[in-house]
Tab-separated table of C-alpha atoms and ligand atoms in Angstrom:
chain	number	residue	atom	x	y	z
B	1	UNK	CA	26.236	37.887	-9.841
B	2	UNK	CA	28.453	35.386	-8.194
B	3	UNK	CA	31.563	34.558	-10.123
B	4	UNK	CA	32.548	32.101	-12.532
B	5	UNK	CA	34.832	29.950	-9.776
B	6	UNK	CA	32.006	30.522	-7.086
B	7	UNK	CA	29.078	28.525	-9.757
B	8	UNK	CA	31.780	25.592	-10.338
B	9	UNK	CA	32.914	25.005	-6.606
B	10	UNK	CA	28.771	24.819	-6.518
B	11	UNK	CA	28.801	22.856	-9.266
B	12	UNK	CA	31.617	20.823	-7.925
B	13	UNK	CA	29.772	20.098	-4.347
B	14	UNK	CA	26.555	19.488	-6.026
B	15	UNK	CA	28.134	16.466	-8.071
B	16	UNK	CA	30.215	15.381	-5.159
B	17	UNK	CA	27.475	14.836	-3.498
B	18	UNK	CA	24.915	13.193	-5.863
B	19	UNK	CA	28.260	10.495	-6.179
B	20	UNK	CA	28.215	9.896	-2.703
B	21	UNK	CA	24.606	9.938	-2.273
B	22	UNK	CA	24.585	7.322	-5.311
B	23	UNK	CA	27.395	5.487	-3.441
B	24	UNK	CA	24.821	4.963	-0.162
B	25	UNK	CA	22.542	2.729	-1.506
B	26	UNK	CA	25.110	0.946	-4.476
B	27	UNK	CA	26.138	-2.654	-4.286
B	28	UNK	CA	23.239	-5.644	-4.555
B	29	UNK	CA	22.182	-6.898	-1.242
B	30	UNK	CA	23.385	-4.124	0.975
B	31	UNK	CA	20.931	-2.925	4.083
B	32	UNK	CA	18.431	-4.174	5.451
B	33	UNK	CA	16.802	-5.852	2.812
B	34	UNK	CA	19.969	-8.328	2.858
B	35	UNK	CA	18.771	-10.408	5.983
B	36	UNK	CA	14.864	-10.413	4.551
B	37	UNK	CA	15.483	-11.548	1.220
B	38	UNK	CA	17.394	-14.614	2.989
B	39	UNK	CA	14.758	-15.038	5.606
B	40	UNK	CA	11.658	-14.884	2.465
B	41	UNK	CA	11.564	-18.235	1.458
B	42	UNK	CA	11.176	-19.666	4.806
B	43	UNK	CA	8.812	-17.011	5.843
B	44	UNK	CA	6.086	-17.395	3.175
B	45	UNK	CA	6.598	-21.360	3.533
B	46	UNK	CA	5.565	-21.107	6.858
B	47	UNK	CA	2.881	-18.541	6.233
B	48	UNK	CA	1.393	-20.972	3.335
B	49	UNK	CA	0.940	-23.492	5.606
B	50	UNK	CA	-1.254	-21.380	8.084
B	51	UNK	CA	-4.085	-21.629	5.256
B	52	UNK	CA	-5.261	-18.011	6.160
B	53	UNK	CA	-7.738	-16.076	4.611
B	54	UNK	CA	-7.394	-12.573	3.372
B	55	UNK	CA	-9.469	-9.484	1.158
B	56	UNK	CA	-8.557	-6.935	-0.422
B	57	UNK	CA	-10.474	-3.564	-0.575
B	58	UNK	CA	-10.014	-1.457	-3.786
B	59	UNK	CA	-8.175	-4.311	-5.810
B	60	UNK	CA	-9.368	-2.930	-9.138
B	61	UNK	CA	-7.208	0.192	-8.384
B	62	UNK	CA	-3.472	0.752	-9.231
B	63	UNK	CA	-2.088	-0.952	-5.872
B	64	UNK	CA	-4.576	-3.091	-5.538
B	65	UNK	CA	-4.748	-4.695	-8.428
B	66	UNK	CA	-0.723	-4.619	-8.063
B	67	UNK	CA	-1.130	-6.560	-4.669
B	68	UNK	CA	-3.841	-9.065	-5.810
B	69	UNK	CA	-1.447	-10.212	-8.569
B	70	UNK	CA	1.998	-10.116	-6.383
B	71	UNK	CA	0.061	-12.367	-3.894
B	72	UNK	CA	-1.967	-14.948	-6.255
B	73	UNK	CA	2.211	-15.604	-7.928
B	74	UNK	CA	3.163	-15.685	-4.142
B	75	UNK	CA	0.359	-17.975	-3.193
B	76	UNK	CA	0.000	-16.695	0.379
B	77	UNK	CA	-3.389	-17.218	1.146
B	78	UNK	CA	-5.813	-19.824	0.907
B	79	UNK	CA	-8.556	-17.872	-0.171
B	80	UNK	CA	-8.759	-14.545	-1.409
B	81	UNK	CA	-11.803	-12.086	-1.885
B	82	UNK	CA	-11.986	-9.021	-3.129
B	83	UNK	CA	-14.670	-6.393	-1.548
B	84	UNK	CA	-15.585	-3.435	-4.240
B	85	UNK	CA	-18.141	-1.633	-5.536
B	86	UNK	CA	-18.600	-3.772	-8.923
B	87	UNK	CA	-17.319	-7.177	-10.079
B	88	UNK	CA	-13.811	-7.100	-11.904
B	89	UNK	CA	-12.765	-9.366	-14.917
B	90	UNK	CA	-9.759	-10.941	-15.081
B	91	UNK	CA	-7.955	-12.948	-17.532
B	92	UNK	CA	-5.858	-16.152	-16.497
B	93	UNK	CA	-5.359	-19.122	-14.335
B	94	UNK	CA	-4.369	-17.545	-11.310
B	95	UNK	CA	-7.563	-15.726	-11.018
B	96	UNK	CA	-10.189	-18.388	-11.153
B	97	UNK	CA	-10.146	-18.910	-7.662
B	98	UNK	CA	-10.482	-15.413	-6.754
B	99	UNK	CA	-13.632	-14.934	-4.878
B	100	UNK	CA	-15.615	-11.222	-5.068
B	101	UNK	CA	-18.377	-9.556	-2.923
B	102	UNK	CA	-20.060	-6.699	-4.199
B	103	UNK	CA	-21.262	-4.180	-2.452
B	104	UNK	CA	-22.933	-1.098	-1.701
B	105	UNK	CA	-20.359	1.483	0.413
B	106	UNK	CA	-23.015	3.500	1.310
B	107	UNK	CA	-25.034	0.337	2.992
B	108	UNK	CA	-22.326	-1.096	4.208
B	109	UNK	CA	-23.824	-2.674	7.886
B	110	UNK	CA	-26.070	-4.602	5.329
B	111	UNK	CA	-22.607	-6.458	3.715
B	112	UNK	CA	-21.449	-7.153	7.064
B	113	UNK	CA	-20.710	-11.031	5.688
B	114	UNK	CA	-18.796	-10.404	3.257
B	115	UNK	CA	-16.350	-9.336	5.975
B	116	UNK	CA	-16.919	-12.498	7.989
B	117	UNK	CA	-13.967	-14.699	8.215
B	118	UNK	CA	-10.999	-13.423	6.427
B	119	UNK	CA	-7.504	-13.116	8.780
B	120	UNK	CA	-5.844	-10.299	7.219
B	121	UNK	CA	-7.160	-7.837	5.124
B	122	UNK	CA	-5.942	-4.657	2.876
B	123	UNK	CA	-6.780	-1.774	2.378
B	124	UNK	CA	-6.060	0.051	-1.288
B	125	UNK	CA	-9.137	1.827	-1.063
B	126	UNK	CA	-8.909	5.756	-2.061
B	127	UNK	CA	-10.332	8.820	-4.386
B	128	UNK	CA	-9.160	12.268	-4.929
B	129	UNK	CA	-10.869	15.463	-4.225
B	130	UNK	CA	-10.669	16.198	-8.429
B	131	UNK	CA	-12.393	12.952	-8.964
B	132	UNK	CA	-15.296	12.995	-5.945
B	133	UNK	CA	-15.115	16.476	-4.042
B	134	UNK	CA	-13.907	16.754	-1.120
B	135	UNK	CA	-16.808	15.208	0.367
B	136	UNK	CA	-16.686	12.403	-1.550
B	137	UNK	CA	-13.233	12.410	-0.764
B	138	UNK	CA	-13.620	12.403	2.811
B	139	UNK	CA	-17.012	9.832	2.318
B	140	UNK	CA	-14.629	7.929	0.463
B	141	UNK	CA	-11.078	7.524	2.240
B	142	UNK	CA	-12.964	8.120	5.756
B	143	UNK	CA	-16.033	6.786	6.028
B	144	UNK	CA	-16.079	3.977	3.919
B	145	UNK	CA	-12.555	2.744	5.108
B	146	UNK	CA	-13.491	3.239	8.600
B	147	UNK	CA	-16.821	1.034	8.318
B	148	UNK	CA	-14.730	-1.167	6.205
B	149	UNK	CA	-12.554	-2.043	9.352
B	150	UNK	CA	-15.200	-2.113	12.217
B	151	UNK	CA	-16.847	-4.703	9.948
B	152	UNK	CA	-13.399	-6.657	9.241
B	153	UNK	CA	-12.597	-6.640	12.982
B	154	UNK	CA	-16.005	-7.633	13.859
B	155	UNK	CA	-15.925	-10.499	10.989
B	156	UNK	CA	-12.338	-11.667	12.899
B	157	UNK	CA	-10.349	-10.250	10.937
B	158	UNK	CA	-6.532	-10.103	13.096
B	159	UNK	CA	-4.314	-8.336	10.497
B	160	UNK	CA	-5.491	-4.824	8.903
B	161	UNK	CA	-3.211	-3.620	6.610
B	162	UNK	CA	-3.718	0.371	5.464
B	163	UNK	CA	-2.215	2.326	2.584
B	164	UNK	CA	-2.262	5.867	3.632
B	165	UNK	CA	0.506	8.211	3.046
B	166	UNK	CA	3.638	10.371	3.366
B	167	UNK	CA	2.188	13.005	5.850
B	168	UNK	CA	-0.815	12.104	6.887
B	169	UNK	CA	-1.420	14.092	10.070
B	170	UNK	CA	-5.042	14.896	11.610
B	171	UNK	CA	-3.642	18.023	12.637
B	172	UNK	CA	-2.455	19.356	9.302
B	173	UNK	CA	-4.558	22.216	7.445
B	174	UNK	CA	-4.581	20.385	4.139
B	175	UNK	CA	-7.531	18.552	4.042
B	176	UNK	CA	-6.001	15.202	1.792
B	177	UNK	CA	-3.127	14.850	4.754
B	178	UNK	CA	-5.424	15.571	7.766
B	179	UNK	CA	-8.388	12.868	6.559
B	180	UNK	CA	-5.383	10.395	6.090
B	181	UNK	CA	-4.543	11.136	9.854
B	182	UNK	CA	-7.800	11.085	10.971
B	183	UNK	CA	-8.786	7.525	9.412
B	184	UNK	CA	-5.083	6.337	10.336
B	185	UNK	CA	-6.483	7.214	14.260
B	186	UNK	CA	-10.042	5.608	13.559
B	187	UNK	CA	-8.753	2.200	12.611
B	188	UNK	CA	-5.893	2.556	15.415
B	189	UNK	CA	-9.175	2.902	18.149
B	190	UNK	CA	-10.267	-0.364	16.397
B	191	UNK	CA	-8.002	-2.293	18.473
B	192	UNK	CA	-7.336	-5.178	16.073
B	193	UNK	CA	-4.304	-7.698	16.940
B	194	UNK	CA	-2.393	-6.409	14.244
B	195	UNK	CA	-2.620	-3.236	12.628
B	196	UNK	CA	0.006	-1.934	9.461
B	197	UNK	CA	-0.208	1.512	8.335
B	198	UNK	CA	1.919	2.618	4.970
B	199	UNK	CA	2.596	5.811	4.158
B	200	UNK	CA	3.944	5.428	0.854
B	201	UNK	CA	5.277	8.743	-1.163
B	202	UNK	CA	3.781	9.011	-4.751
B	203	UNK	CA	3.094	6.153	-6.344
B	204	UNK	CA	5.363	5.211	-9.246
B	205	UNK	CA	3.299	3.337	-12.294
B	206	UNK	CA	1.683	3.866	-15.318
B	207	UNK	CA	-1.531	4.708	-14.451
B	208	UNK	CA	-4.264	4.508	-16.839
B	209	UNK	CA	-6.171	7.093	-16.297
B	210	UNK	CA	-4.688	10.417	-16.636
B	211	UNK	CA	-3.581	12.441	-13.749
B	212	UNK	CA	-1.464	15.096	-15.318
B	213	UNK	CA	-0.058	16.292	-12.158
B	214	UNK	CA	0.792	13.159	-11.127
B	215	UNK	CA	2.643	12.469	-14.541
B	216	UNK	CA	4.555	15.466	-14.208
B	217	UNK	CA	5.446	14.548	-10.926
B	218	UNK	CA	6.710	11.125	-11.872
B	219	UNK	CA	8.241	12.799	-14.817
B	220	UNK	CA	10.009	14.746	-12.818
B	221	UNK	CA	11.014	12.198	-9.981
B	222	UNK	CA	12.090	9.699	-12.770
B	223	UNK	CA	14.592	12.486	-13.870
B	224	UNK	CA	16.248	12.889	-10.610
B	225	UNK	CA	19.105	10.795	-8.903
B	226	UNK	CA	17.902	7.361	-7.745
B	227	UNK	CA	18.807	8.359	-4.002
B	228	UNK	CA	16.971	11.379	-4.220
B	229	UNK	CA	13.847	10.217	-5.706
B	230	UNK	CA	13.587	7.410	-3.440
B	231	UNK	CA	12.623	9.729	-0.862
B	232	UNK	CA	9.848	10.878	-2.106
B	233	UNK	CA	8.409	8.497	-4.544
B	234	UNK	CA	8.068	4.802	-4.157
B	235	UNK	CA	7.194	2.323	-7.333
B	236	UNK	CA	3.794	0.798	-7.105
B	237	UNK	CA	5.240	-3.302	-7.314
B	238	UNK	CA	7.978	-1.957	-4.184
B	239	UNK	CA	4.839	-0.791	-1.656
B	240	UNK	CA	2.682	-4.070	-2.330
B	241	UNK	CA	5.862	-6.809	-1.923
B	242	UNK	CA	6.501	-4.616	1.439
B	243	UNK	CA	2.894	-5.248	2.491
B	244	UNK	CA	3.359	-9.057	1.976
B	245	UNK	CA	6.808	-9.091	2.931
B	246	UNK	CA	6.041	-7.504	6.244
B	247	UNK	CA	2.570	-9.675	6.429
B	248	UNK	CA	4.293	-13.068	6.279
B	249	UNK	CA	6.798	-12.331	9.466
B	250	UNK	CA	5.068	-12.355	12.933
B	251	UNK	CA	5.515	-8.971	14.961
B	252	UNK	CA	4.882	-8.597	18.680
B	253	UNK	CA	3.661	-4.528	17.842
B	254	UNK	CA	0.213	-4.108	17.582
B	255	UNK	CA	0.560	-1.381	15.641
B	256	UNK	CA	3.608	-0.906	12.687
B	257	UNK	CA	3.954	2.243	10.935
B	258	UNK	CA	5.952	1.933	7.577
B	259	UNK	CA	7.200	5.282	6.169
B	260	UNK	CA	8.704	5.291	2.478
B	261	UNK	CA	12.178	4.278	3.361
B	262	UNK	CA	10.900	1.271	5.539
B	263	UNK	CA	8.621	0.408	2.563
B	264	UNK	CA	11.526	0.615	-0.184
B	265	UNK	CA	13.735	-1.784	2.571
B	266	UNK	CA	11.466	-4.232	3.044
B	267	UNK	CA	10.175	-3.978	-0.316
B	268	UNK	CA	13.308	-4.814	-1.923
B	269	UNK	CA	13.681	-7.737	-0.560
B	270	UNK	CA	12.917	-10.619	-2.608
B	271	UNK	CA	13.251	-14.354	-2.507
B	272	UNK	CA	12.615	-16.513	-4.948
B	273	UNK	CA	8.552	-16.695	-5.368
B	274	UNK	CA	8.019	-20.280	-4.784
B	275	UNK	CA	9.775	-23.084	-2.311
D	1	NAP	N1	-1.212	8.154	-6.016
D	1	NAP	C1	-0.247	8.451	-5.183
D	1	NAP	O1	0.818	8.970	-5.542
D	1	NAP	C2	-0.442	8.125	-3.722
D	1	NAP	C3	0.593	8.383	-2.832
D	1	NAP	C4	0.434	8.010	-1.498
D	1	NAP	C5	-0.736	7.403	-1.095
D	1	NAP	N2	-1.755	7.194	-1.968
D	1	NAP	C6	-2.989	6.548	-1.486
D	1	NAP	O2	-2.972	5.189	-1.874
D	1	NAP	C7	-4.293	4.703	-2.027
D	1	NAP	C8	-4.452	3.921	-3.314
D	1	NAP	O3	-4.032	4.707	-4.374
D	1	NAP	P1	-4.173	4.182	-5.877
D	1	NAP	O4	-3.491	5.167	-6.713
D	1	NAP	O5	-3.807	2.750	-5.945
D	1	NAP	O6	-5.774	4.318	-6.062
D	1	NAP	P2	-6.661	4.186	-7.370
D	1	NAP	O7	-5.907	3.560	-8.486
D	1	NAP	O8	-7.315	5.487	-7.606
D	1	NAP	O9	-7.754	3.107	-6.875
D	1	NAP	C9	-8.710	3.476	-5.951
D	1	NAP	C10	-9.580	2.294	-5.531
D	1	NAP	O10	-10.615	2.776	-4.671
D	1	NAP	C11	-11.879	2.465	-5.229
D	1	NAP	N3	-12.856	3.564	-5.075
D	1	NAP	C12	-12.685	4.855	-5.400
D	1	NAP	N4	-13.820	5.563	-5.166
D	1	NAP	C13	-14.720	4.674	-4.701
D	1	NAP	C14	-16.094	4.775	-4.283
D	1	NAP	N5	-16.748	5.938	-4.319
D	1	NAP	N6	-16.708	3.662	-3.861
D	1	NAP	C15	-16.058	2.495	-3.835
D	1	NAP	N7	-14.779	2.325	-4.208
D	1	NAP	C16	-14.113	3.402	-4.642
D	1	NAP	C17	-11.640	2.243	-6.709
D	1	NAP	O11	-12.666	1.432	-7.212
D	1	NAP	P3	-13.240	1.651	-8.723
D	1	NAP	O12	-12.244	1.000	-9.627
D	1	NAP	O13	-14.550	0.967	-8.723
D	1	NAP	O14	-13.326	3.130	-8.932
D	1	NAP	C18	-10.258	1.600	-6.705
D	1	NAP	O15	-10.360	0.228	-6.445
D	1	NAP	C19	-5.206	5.928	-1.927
D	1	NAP	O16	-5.793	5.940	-0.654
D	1	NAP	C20	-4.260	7.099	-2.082
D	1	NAP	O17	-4.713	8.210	-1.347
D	1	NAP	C21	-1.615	7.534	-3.274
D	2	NAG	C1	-3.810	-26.377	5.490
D	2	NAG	O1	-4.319	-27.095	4.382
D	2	NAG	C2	-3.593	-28.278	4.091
D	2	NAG	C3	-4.106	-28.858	2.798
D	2	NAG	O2	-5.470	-28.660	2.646
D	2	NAG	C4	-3.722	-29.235	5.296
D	2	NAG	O3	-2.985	-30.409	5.047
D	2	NAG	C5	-3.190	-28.549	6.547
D	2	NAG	O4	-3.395	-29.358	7.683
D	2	NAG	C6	-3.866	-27.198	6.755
D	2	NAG	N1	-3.185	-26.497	7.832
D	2	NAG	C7	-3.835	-25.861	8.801
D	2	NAG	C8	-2.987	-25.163	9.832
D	2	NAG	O5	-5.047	-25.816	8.866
């Protein structure tokens, strides 16, 4: 049994350094978020003007439907269409104009318009093994997302933006990490002008289904030290505004990886919505 002096020297450290971990990322417009939040408004004038087109695959999901409403208040695009598996009803104005193709993922070649024509496109698309199997899951966060990219690129498409995740690896044993990896590498081969991947850590939101895992996770992440949990765990609203943040500047990389702390930089940034 270690002493009593011994547990509060521990005890001691372990608050010195949650204070100075705290201290890192204190103080408003510190970082690199700073220089981005000034740039914004200039930015997504400039990207407004370009009239592009854009889609979004799996906007009726929890970061989809997060990024189809961050971007319709942003008014990026010109026109925006959403590609699922069944039509989605929305309430409000900023929707109206919202354009959606249905279709059938496991016919996919036959849909090959709907991805005609759109500059950028996202990808939000995703099941879990609980929900589909795992091969649904692979069917799912593979397959469909591969096909869903040869078609985009074939349609024109010069932008693909993909949420993956923390880890993904195609040479890791768990199956969820190592299809990440692998459809990371399949859209990579695509070769498109532009390619984003995000590898986001869990995803902070009030999801309404229930995932009790998940819950306990945020639970327990929404507990811990802001510094700490930001390592792991990234809000929902932070990963989509680093998507569009990071779509409206120009890059000379074909290909951008964003891991969770590049996606809570760039999605902190924040200029006012409108010029
Ligand atoms: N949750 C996390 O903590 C976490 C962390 C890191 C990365 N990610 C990844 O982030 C991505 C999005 O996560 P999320 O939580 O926003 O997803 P979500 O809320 O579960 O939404 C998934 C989307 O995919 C669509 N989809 C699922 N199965 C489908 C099928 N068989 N055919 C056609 N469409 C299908 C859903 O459409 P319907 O509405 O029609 O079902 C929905 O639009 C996933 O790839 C996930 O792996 C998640
Ligand atoms: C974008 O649309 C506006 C208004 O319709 C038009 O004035 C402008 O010329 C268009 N810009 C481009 C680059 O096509």
């Amino acid at each position: 049994m270690p002493g009593p002096a011994v547990l509060s020297a521990a005890a001691a450290a372990l608050v010195a350094a949650l204070l100075l971990l705290r201290r890192e990322d204190a103080g408003p417009g510190r970082g690199p978020s700073m220089a981005m939040t000034e740039a914004l408004p200039k930015l997504r004038e400039d990207f407004r003007m370009q009239n592009k087109s854009v889609f979004i695959l799996g906007a009726s999901g929890e970061t989809g439907r997060a990024l189809l409403k961050e971007m319709l208040e942003q008014s990026l695009f010109s026109k925006v269409t959403l590609i699922g598996r069944r039509k989605l009803t929305f309430g409000g104005e900023a929707y109206k104009n919202v354009n959606q193709e249905v279709v059938d993922f496991e016919k996919l070649e036959d849909y090959a318009s709907a991805f005609q024509g759109h500059d950028v496109g996202f990808c939000c698309l995703g099941t879990t093994r609980k929900k589909a199997g795992a091969e649904g899951f692979v069917r799912v966060d593979r397959d469909y997302v591969l096909k869903s990219a040869e078609l985009a690129k074939a349609g024109g498409c010069k932008h693909f933006n993909l949420l993956s995740t923390i880890g993904a690896d195609k040479s890791s044993n768990f199956l969820y990490l190592r299809v990440k990896g692998e459809v990371e590498a399949g859209v990579e081969e695509l070769k498109f002008d532009r390619y984003s991947v995000f590898r986001p850590g869990v995803l902070l939101c009030d999801r309404q289904e229930s995932r009790p895992a998940e819950w306990l996770f945020r639970k327990f992440f929404g507990s811990l030290p802001e510094s700490w949990a930001s390592g792991y765990s990234v809000p929902v609203v932070t990963v989509v505004r680093a998507m569009l943040n990071n779509a409206v500047q120009s890059s000379d990389k074909k290909m951008e990886l964003l891991d969770n702390k590049a996606i809570h930089d760039l999605g902190k940034a924040n200029g006012s919505l409108k010029p």
